[in-house]
CSV table of C-alpha atoms and ligand atoms in Angstrom, one decimal:
chain,number,residue,atom,x,y,z
A,55,MET,CA,-9.7,52.6,-43.3
A,56,PRO,CA,-7.1,55.2,-42.1
A,57,LYS,CA,-3.8,53.9,-40.8
A,58,ALA,CA,-2.2,54.7,-37.4
A,59,ILE,CA,0.8,53.5,-35.5
A,60,ARG,CA,-0.1,51.4,-32.3
A,61,PHE,CA,1.8,49.2,-29.9
A,62,SER,CA,0.2,46.8,-27.5
A,63,ARG,CA,3.1,45.9,-25.2
A,64,TYR,CA,6.4,47.6,-24.2
A,65,GLY,CA,9.4,46.7,-26.3
A,66,GLY,CA,11.7,47.5,-29.2
A,67,PRO,CA,10.6,48.8,-32.7
A,68,ASP,CA,9.1,45.4,-33.5
A,69,VAL,CA,6.1,46.1,-31.2
A,70,LEU,CA,5.1,48.9,-33.5
A,71,GLU,CA,2.2,48.0,-35.8
A,72,VAL,CA,0.5,49.9,-38.6
A,73,VAL,CA,-3.2,49.3,-37.9
A,74,ASP,CA,-6.6,50.3,-39.4
A,75,VAL,CA,-8.5,52.7,-37.2
A,76,ASP,CA,-11.8,54.5,-37.4
A,77,ARG,CA,-11.6,58.0,-39.0
A,78,PRO,CA,-12.0,60.4,-36.0
A,79,THR,CA,-14.8,62.9,-36.0
A,80,PRO,CA,-14.3,66.3,-34.3
A,81,GLY,CA,-16.3,67.2,-31.2
A,82,PRO,CA,-17.1,70.8,-30.0
A,83,GLY,CA,-14.0,73.0,-30.3
A,84,GLU,CA,-12.1,70.2,-32.1
A,85,VAL,CA,-10.4,69.8,-35.5
A,86,VAL,CA,-9.5,66.6,-37.4
A,87,VAL,CA,-6.3,67.0,-39.4
A,88,ALA,CA,-5.3,64.8,-42.3
A,89,VAL,CA,-1.6,64.4,-41.4
A,90,GLU,CA,1.1,64.9,-44.1
A,91,ALA,CA,4.2,64.4,-42.0
A,92,ALA,CA,4.9,63.5,-38.4
A,93,ALA,CA,8.2,63.6,-36.5
A,94,ILE,CA,9.9,60.9,-34.5
A,95,ASN,CA,11.7,61.7,-31.3
A,96,PRO,CA,14.1,59.8,-28.9
A,97,GLY,CA,11.7,60.3,-26.0
A,98,GLU,CA,9.2,58.1,-27.8
A,99,ILE,CA,11.6,55.2,-27.7
A,100,SER,CA,11.9,55.5,-23.9
A,101,ILE,CA,8.1,55.5,-23.6
A,102,ARG,CA,7.6,52.6,-26.0
A,103,GLU,CA,10.3,50.6,-24.1
A,104,GLY,CA,8.4,51.2,-20.8
A,105,ALA,CA,11.1,53.4,-19.2
A,106,PHE,CA,8.3,55.7,-18.0
A,107,ALA,CA,5.7,53.0,-17.3
A,108,ASP,CA,5.3,54.0,-13.6
A,109,MET,CA,5.1,57.8,-14.3
A,110,TRP,CA,3.2,57.9,-17.6
A,111,PRO,CA,1.9,54.4,-18.3
A,112,ALA,CA,0.8,53.4,-21.8
A,113,HIS,CA,-2.9,52.6,-22.4
A,114,PHE,CA,-2.7,49.7,-24.8
A,115,PRO,CA,-3.2,49.8,-27.7
A,116,GLU,CA,-1.2,53.0,-27.4
A,117,GLY,CA,-0.6,55.6,-30.1
A,118,GLN,CA,2.7,57.2,-30.8
A,119,GLY,CA,4.1,60.6,-31.9
A,120,ASN,CA,3.5,64.2,-30.9
A,121,ASP,CA,4.4,66.8,-33.5
A,122,TYR,CA,3.0,66.8,-37.0
A,123,ALA,CA,1.7,69.0,-39.9
A,124,GLY,CA,-1.2,68.4,-42.2
A,125,VAL,CA,-4.4,69.7,-43.7
A,126,VAL,CA,-7.6,70.5,-41.8
A,127,HIS,CA,-10.1,67.7,-42.8
A,128,ALA,CA,-13.1,68.6,-40.6
A,129,VAL,CA,-14.0,71.1,-37.9
A,130,GLY,CA,-16.3,70.6,-35.0
A,131,PRO,CA,-19.0,72.9,-33.6
A,132,GLY,CA,-17.8,76.2,-32.4
A,133,VAL,CA,-14.5,76.2,-34.4
A,134,GLU,CA,-14.1,79.6,-36.1
A,135,ALA,CA,-10.3,79.8,-36.5
A,136,PHE,CA,-9.8,77.0,-39.0
A,137,ARG,CA,-11.7,75.4,-41.9
A,138,PRO,CA,-11.1,72.4,-44.2
A,139,GLY,CA,-8.2,72.9,-46.4
A,140,ASP,CA,-6.1,75.0,-44.1
A,141,GLN,CA,-2.5,73.9,-43.7
A,142,VAL,CA,-1.6,73.5,-40.0
A,143,MET,CA,1.0,72.2,-37.6
A,144,GLY,CA,0.3,70.8,-34.1
A,145,PHE,CA,1.3,68.7,-31.1
A,146,GLN,CA,-0.9,65.9,-30.0
A,147,PRO,CA,0.8,63.5,-27.6
A,148,ARG,CA,0.9,59.8,-28.4
A,149,ALA,CA,-1.3,60.3,-31.5
A,150,ALA,CA,0.5,62.1,-34.3
A,151,GLN,CA,1.8,59.1,-36.2
A,152,ALA,CA,-1.5,58.5,-38.0
A,153,GLU,CA,-3.3,59.5,-41.2
A,154,PHE,CA,-5.8,61.5,-39.2
A,155,VAL,CA,-5.4,63.3,-35.8
A,156,ARG,CA,-8.2,64.8,-33.7
A,157,THR,CA,-7.1,67.8,-31.7
A,158,GLY,CA,-8.3,70.9,-30.0
A,159,ALA,CA,-8.5,74.0,-32.3
A,160,ASP,CA,-6.3,75.8,-29.7
A,161,ARG,CA,-3.6,73.2,-30.3
A,162,LEU,CA,-3.0,74.2,-33.9
A,163,ALA,CA,-0.9,76.8,-35.7
A,164,ARG,CA,-1.1,77.9,-39.2
A,165,LYS,CA,1.6,76.5,-41.5
A,166,PRO,CA,2.9,78.9,-44.1
A,167,THR,CA,2.3,77.3,-47.6
A,168,ALA,CA,6.0,78.1,-48.5
A,169,LEU,CA,7.2,75.8,-45.7
A,170,GLY,CA,7.6,72.1,-46.5
A,171,TRP,CA,5.5,69.5,-44.7
A,172,PRO,CA,8.5,67.7,-43.0
A,173,GLN,CA,10.0,71.0,-41.8
A,174,ALA,CA,6.6,72.2,-40.4
A,175,ALA,CA,6.1,68.8,-38.7
A,176,VAL,CA,9.2,69.2,-36.5
A,177,ILE,CA,8.5,72.8,-35.3
A,178,PRO,CA,6.2,72.1,-32.4
A,179,GLY,CA,8.7,69.5,-31.1
A,180,VAL,CA,12.3,70.3,-31.5
A,181,GLY,CA,11.7,73.8,-32.7
A,182,ALA,CA,9.8,74.7,-29.5
A,183,THR,CA,12.3,72.8,-27.4
A,184,ALA,CA,15.3,74.7,-28.7
A,185,TYR,CA,13.4,78.0,-28.6
A,186,ALA,CA,12.5,77.4,-24.9
A,187,GLU,CA,16.1,76.6,-23.8
A,188,VAL,CA,17.7,79.5,-25.7
A,189,GLU,CA,15.1,81.9,-24.4
A,190,ALA,CA,15.4,80.6,-20.8
A,191,LEU,CA,19.2,81.2,-20.8
A,192,GLY,CA,18.7,84.6,-22.4
A,193,LEU,CA,21.6,84.1,-24.7
A,194,SER,CA,23.1,87.2,-26.2
A,195,GLU,CA,26.2,88.5,-28.1
A,196,ALA,CA,28.0,88.5,-24.7
A,197,ASP,CA,27.7,84.7,-24.6
A,198,THR,CA,30.0,81.8,-25.6
A,199,VAL,CA,27.7,78.8,-25.5
A,200,VAL,CA,28.4,75.1,-26.0
A,201,VAL,CA,25.7,73.0,-27.7
A,202,SER,CA,26.2,69.3,-27.2
A,203,ALA,CA,24.9,67.0,-30.0
A,204,GLY,CA,24.7,70.1,-32.1
A,205,ALA,CA,23.9,68.2,-35.3
A,206,GLY,CA,20.8,66.5,-33.8
A,207,GLY,CA,17.2,67.4,-33.8
A,208,VAL,CA,17.2,69.9,-31.0
A,209,GLY,CA,20.8,70.8,-31.3
A,210,SER,CA,20.7,71.9,-34.9
A,211,ILE,CA,17.9,74.4,-34.1
A,212,ALA,CA,19.5,75.6,-30.8
A,213,VAL,CA,22.7,76.3,-32.6
A,214,GLN,CA,20.9,78.6,-35.1
A,215,LEU,CA,18.7,80.3,-32.5
A,216,ALA,CA,21.8,81.0,-30.3
A,217,ARG,CA,23.6,82.4,-33.4
A,218,LEU,CA,20.6,84.6,-34.2
A,219,ARG,CA,20.9,86.1,-30.7
A,220,GLY,CA,24.5,86.9,-31.4
A,221,ALA,CA,26.2,84.3,-29.3
A,222,THR,CA,29.4,82.6,-30.2
A,223,VAL,CA,28.4,78.9,-30.6
A,224,LEU,CA,30.6,75.8,-30.2
A,225,ALA,CA,28.8,72.6,-31.1
A,226,THR,CA,29.9,69.0,-30.3
A,227,GLY,CA,29.6,66.3,-32.9
A,228,SER,CA,31.6,63.6,-34.6
A,229,VAL,CA,34.2,64.8,-37.2
A,230,SER,CA,31.9,63.7,-40.0
A,231,SER,CA,29.3,66.2,-38.7
A,232,PHE,CA,31.8,69.2,-38.8
A,233,PRO,CA,30.8,70.6,-42.2
A,234,PHE,CA,27.1,70.4,-41.2
A,235,LEU,CA,27.8,72.2,-37.9
A,236,GLU,CA,29.8,74.9,-39.7
A,237,SER,CA,27.0,75.4,-42.1
A,238,LEU,CA,24.7,76.1,-39.1
A,239,GLY,CA,27.1,78.8,-37.9
A,240,ALA,CA,28.9,76.8,-35.1
A,241,ILE,CA,32.5,76.1,-34.3
A,242,PRO,CA,32.6,72.3,-34.3
A,243,ILE,CA,34.2,70.4,-31.4
A,244,GLU,CA,34.6,66.6,-31.3
A,245,TYR,CA,32.8,64.9,-28.4
A,246,GLY,CA,34.5,62.2,-26.3
A,247,ASP,CA,37.6,62.0,-24.1
A,248,GLY,CA,39.4,65.3,-23.7
A,249,LEU,CA,36.3,67.4,-24.6
A,250,THR,CA,36.8,69.9,-21.8
A,251,GLU,CA,40.4,70.7,-23.0
A,252,ARG,CA,39.3,70.9,-26.6
A,253,ILE,CA,36.7,73.5,-25.7
A,254,ARG,CA,39.1,75.5,-23.5
A,255,LYS,CA,41.6,75.6,-26.5
A,256,ALA,CA,38.8,76.7,-28.9
A,257,VAL,CA,37.6,79.7,-26.9
A,258,SER,CA,39.4,82.9,-26.3
A,259,GLY,CA,37.5,83.9,-23.1
A,260,SER,CA,35.3,81.8,-20.9
A,261,VAL,CA,32.3,79.6,-21.7
A,262,THR,CA,29.2,81.3,-20.3
A,263,ALA,CA,26.4,78.9,-21.1
A,264,TYR,CA,25.9,75.2,-22.0
A,265,LEU,CA,23.0,73.5,-23.7
A,266,ASP,CA,23.2,69.7,-23.3
A,267,HIS,CA,21.3,67.3,-25.5
A,268,PHE,CA,23.2,64.1,-24.8
A,269,GLY,CA,23.9,63.7,-21.1
A,270,ARG,CA,26.8,61.3,-20.3
A,271,GLY,CA,29.1,63.8,-18.6
A,272,ASN,CA,28.2,67.0,-20.5
A,273,VAL,CA,27.0,68.7,-17.3
A,274,VAL,CA,30.2,67.9,-15.5
A,275,THR,CA,32.1,69.3,-18.5
A,276,ALA,CA,30.1,72.5,-18.2
A,277,LEU,CA,30.7,72.8,-14.5
A,278,ASP,CA,34.5,72.1,-15.0
A,279,LEU,CA,34.5,75.0,-17.6
A,280,GLY,CA,33.1,77.3,-14.8
A,281,VAL,CA,29.6,77.7,-16.2
A,282,PRO,CA,27.2,78.5,-13.4
A,283,PRO,CA,24.4,75.9,-12.9
A,284,SER,CA,21.8,78.5,-13.7
A,285,ARG,CA,23.3,78.8,-17.2
A,286,ILE,CA,23.5,75.1,-17.9
A,287,ASN,CA,20.4,73.4,-19.4
A,288,THR,CA,20.2,69.7,-20.0
A,289,LEU,CA,17.5,67.7,-21.8
A,290,ALA,CA,19.2,64.4,-21.3
A,291,ASP,CA,20.5,64.1,-17.7
A,292,GLY,CA,17.9,64.1,-14.9
A,293,THR,CA,20.5,62.8,-12.4
A,294,ALA,CA,22.6,65.9,-13.0
A,295,VAL,CA,19.6,68.2,-12.6
A,296,ALA,CA,19.0,66.7,-9.1
A,297,ARG,CA,22.6,66.6,-8.1
A,298,TYR,CA,23.9,70.0,-9.4
A,299,GLY,CA,20.8,72.1,-9.7
A,300,VAL,CA,21.2,72.8,-13.4
A,301,ARG,CA,18.2,73.6,-15.4
A,302,THR,CA,16.0,71.4,-17.6
A,303,ILE,CA,13.8,73.7,-19.7
A,304,GLY,CA,12.2,72.0,-22.7
A,305,GLN,CA,9.3,71.8,-25.0
A,306,ALA,CA,6.6,72.3,-22.4
A,307,GLU,CA,7.9,75.8,-21.7
A,308,ALA,CA,7.3,76.9,-25.3
A,309,ASP,CA,4.3,74.8,-26.2
A,310,THR,CA,2.1,77.4,-27.9
A,311,PRO,CA,0.9,77.9,-31.4
A,312,GLU,CA,2.3,81.5,-31.2
A,313,VAL,CA,5.8,80.1,-30.8
A,314,TRP,CA,5.3,77.6,-33.6
A,315,GLU,CA,4.1,80.4,-36.0
A,316,GLN,CA,7.1,82.6,-35.0
A,317,LEU,CA,9.5,79.8,-35.8
A,318,ALA,CA,7.7,79.0,-39.1
A,319,ALA,CA,7.9,82.7,-40.1
A,320,MET,CA,11.7,82.7,-39.4
A,321,ALA,CA,12.1,79.7,-41.6
A,322,VAL,CA,10.1,81.3,-44.5
A,323,ALA,CA,12.1,84.5,-44.1
A,324,GLY,CA,15.3,82.4,-44.6
A,325,ASN,CA,16.7,83.0,-41.1
A,326,LEU,CA,16.2,79.5,-39.7
A,327,VAL,CA,16.4,76.0,-41.3
A,328,PHE,CA,14.8,72.8,-40.0
A,329,PRO,CA,17.2,70.2,-41.4
A,330,ILE,CA,15.6,66.9,-42.4
A,331,ASP,CA,17.9,63.9,-42.1
A,332,SER,CA,15.6,61.4,-43.8
A,333,ILE,CA,12.0,60.6,-44.6
A,334,TYR,CA,10.2,57.3,-44.2
A,335,PRO,CA,6.7,56.2,-45.1
A,336,LEU,CA,4.4,55.6,-42.1
A,337,THR,CA,4.5,51.9,-43.0
A,338,ASP,CA,8.2,51.8,-42.5
A,339,VAL,CA,8.0,53.2,-39.0
A,340,ARG,CA,10.2,50.5,-37.5
A,341,SER,CA,13.1,51.3,-39.8
A,342,ALA,CA,12.8,55.0,-38.9
A,343,TYR,CA,13.1,54.2,-35.2
A,344,ASN,CA,16.0,51.8,-35.8
A,345,LYS,CA,17.9,54.7,-37.5
A,346,LEU,CA,17.0,57.2,-34.8
A,347,ALA,CA,18.2,54.8,-32.1
A,348,LYS,CA,21.7,54.9,-33.5
A,349,ARG,CA,21.7,58.6,-32.5
A,350,HIS,CA,23.7,59.9,-35.5
A,351,THR,CA,21.0,61.9,-37.4
A,352,ARG,CA,21.5,65.4,-38.7
A,353,GLY,CA,18.4,67.2,-38.0
A,354,LYS,CA,15.2,65.2,-37.9
A,355,ILE,CA,13.7,61.9,-39.2
A,356,VAL,CA,10.2,62.4,-40.3
A,357,LEU,CA,7.4,60.0,-41.3
A,358,THR,CA,5.1,60.9,-44.3
A,359,MET,CA,1.7,59.5,-44.9
A,360,SER,CA,1.2,59.4,-48.6
A,361,ARG,CA,3.4,61.4,-50.9
A,362,ALA,CA,7.1,61.0,-51.6
A,363,VAL,CA,8.9,64.0,-50.3
A,364,GLN,CA,12.6,64.3,-50.9
A,365,PRO,CA,14.9,65.0,-47.9
A,366,THR,CA,16.4,68.5,-47.7
A,367,LEU,CA,19.7,69.0,-46.1
A,368,ALA,CA,20.7,72.2,-47.7
A,369,VAL,CA,21.4,74.8,-45.0
A,370,THR,CA,21.7,78.5,-45.3
A,371,PRO,CA,23.8,79.9,-42.5
A,372,PRO,CA,22.0,82.4,-40.4
A,373,PRO,CA,23.1,86.0,-41.0
B,139,NAP,N1,12.5,67.8,-22.5
B,139,NAP,C1,12.1,68.1,-23.8
B,139,NAP,O1,11.2,68.9,-24.0
B,139,NAP,C2,12.8,67.4,-24.9
B,139,NAP,C3,12.4,67.6,-26.2
B,139,NAP,C4,13.1,67.0,-27.3
B,139,NAP,C5,14.1,66.2,-27.0
B,139,NAP,N2,14.5,66.0,-25.7
B,139,NAP,C6,15.7,65.1,-25.4
B,139,NAP,O2,16.8,65.9,-25.9
B,139,NAP,C7,17.8,64.9,-26.3
B,139,NAP,C8,18.3,65.3,-27.7
B,139,NAP,O3,17.2,64.9,-28.6
B,139,NAP,P1,17.5,65.0,-30.2
B,139,NAP,O4,16.2,64.7,-30.8
B,139,NAP,O5,18.1,66.3,-30.5
B,139,NAP,O6,18.5,63.8,-30.4
B,139,NAP,P2,19.1,63.2,-31.7
B,139,NAP,O7,18.7,64.0,-32.9
B,139,NAP,O8,18.9,61.8,-31.7
B,139,NAP,O9,20.7,63.5,-31.5
B,139,NAP,C9,21.5,63.0,-32.5
B,139,NAP,C10,22.9,63.6,-32.4
B,139,NAP,O10,23.6,63.1,-31.2
B,139,NAP,C11,25.0,63.2,-31.5
B,139,NAP,N3,25.8,62.3,-30.7
B,139,NAP,C12,25.9,61.0,-30.9
B,139,NAP,N4,26.7,60.5,-29.9
B,139,NAP,C13,27.1,61.5,-29.1
B,139,NAP,C14,27.9,61.7,-28.0
B,139,NAP,N5,28.6,60.6,-27.5
B,139,NAP,N6,28.1,62.9,-27.5
B,139,NAP,C15,27.5,64.0,-28.0
B,139,NAP,N7,26.7,63.9,-29.1
B,139,NAP,C16,26.5,62.7,-29.7
B,139,NAP,C17,25.1,62.9,-33.0
B,139,NAP,O11,26.2,63.5,-33.6
B,139,NAP,P3,27.1,62.8,-34.6
B,139,NAP,O12,26.1,62.2,-35.7
B,139,NAP,O13,28.0,63.8,-35.1
B,139,NAP,O14,27.7,61.6,-33.9
B,139,NAP,C18,23.7,63.3,-33.6
B,139,NAP,O15,23.8,64.5,-34.4
B,139,NAP,C19,17.2,63.6,-26.1
B,139,NAP,O16,17.6,63.0,-24.9
B,139,NAP,C20,15.7,63.8,-26.1
B,139,NAP,O17,15.0,62.8,-25.4
B,139,NAP,C21,13.9,66.6,-24.7
């Protein structure tokens, strides 16, 4: 029987189980995809631990994972746009970490065959998220933007998209991430005490925008640097959003197959890289989340279903 990730109570990675499930069949307008790769994301840790139990309760046994790529396995009545064998990527909340995913045909984009499975799997998640925040701030060559956690899943894409729009990009990371950040086109800045002063010293003019992916004081740093709240976006500090009126534009604002296909085309053209930190088999999902929880990944951690795919960390700097 096909395998899928499930958890039946809130808790740490140990509550995650690889279970046998029925193979889904597509209803009208639906497609069943044989998943090749699925991403893992920090937000899934919060959901699994029960942090959002009041707002978005789990329905046990709950599935896990959102963004994935795979091959169309079966199509339901009325589906014209896809047929079995097509390579696709999609976003199906709390369901993607499984050998088969059932989804609406309108929730799929075509995956270019030249793009790897792990890279395609992360596009509807961190790809769309970074796209949304960079577009929302309307970054341009007139901007000097700080990207916090610039080596992480969202940050590594946001750095490149901001560079492609011509902005000067400073990215925070640990010293060991500096070569990686430079390879993405950013000026690396060490996070931690004294961050505001280090940023001031590194820029000739003023900082005009700030994309925060880590919380913990980054919004206050941005305000101290004189960045207006309308040009600060945080994905990791809800308290700062309420207190300072900064923005929190994320994946939901670019959740369309058109955006995913645009990002995939940029990758195939060699203008954008989706760095993959490491790849785990679905059966080792607990180890994958243990690594993610340390919050020191470069790019993304991805689960694969069947075949061994080697990690790719090579990065071509954007032009
Ligand atoms: N709202 C949405 O639509 C949406 C979508 C996706 C993600 N998110 C949220 O966005 C945030 C970022 O997600 P992600 O997947 O990019 O995270 P991630 O990949 O886990 O971030 C890892 C990065 O964080 C850096 N880091 C570690 N400690 C740090 C510190 N003290 N200060 C600054 N950076 C530090 C690490 O750099 P070093 O390795 O160099 O230490 C590492 O590269 C999360 O809060 C996530 O839940 C929101």
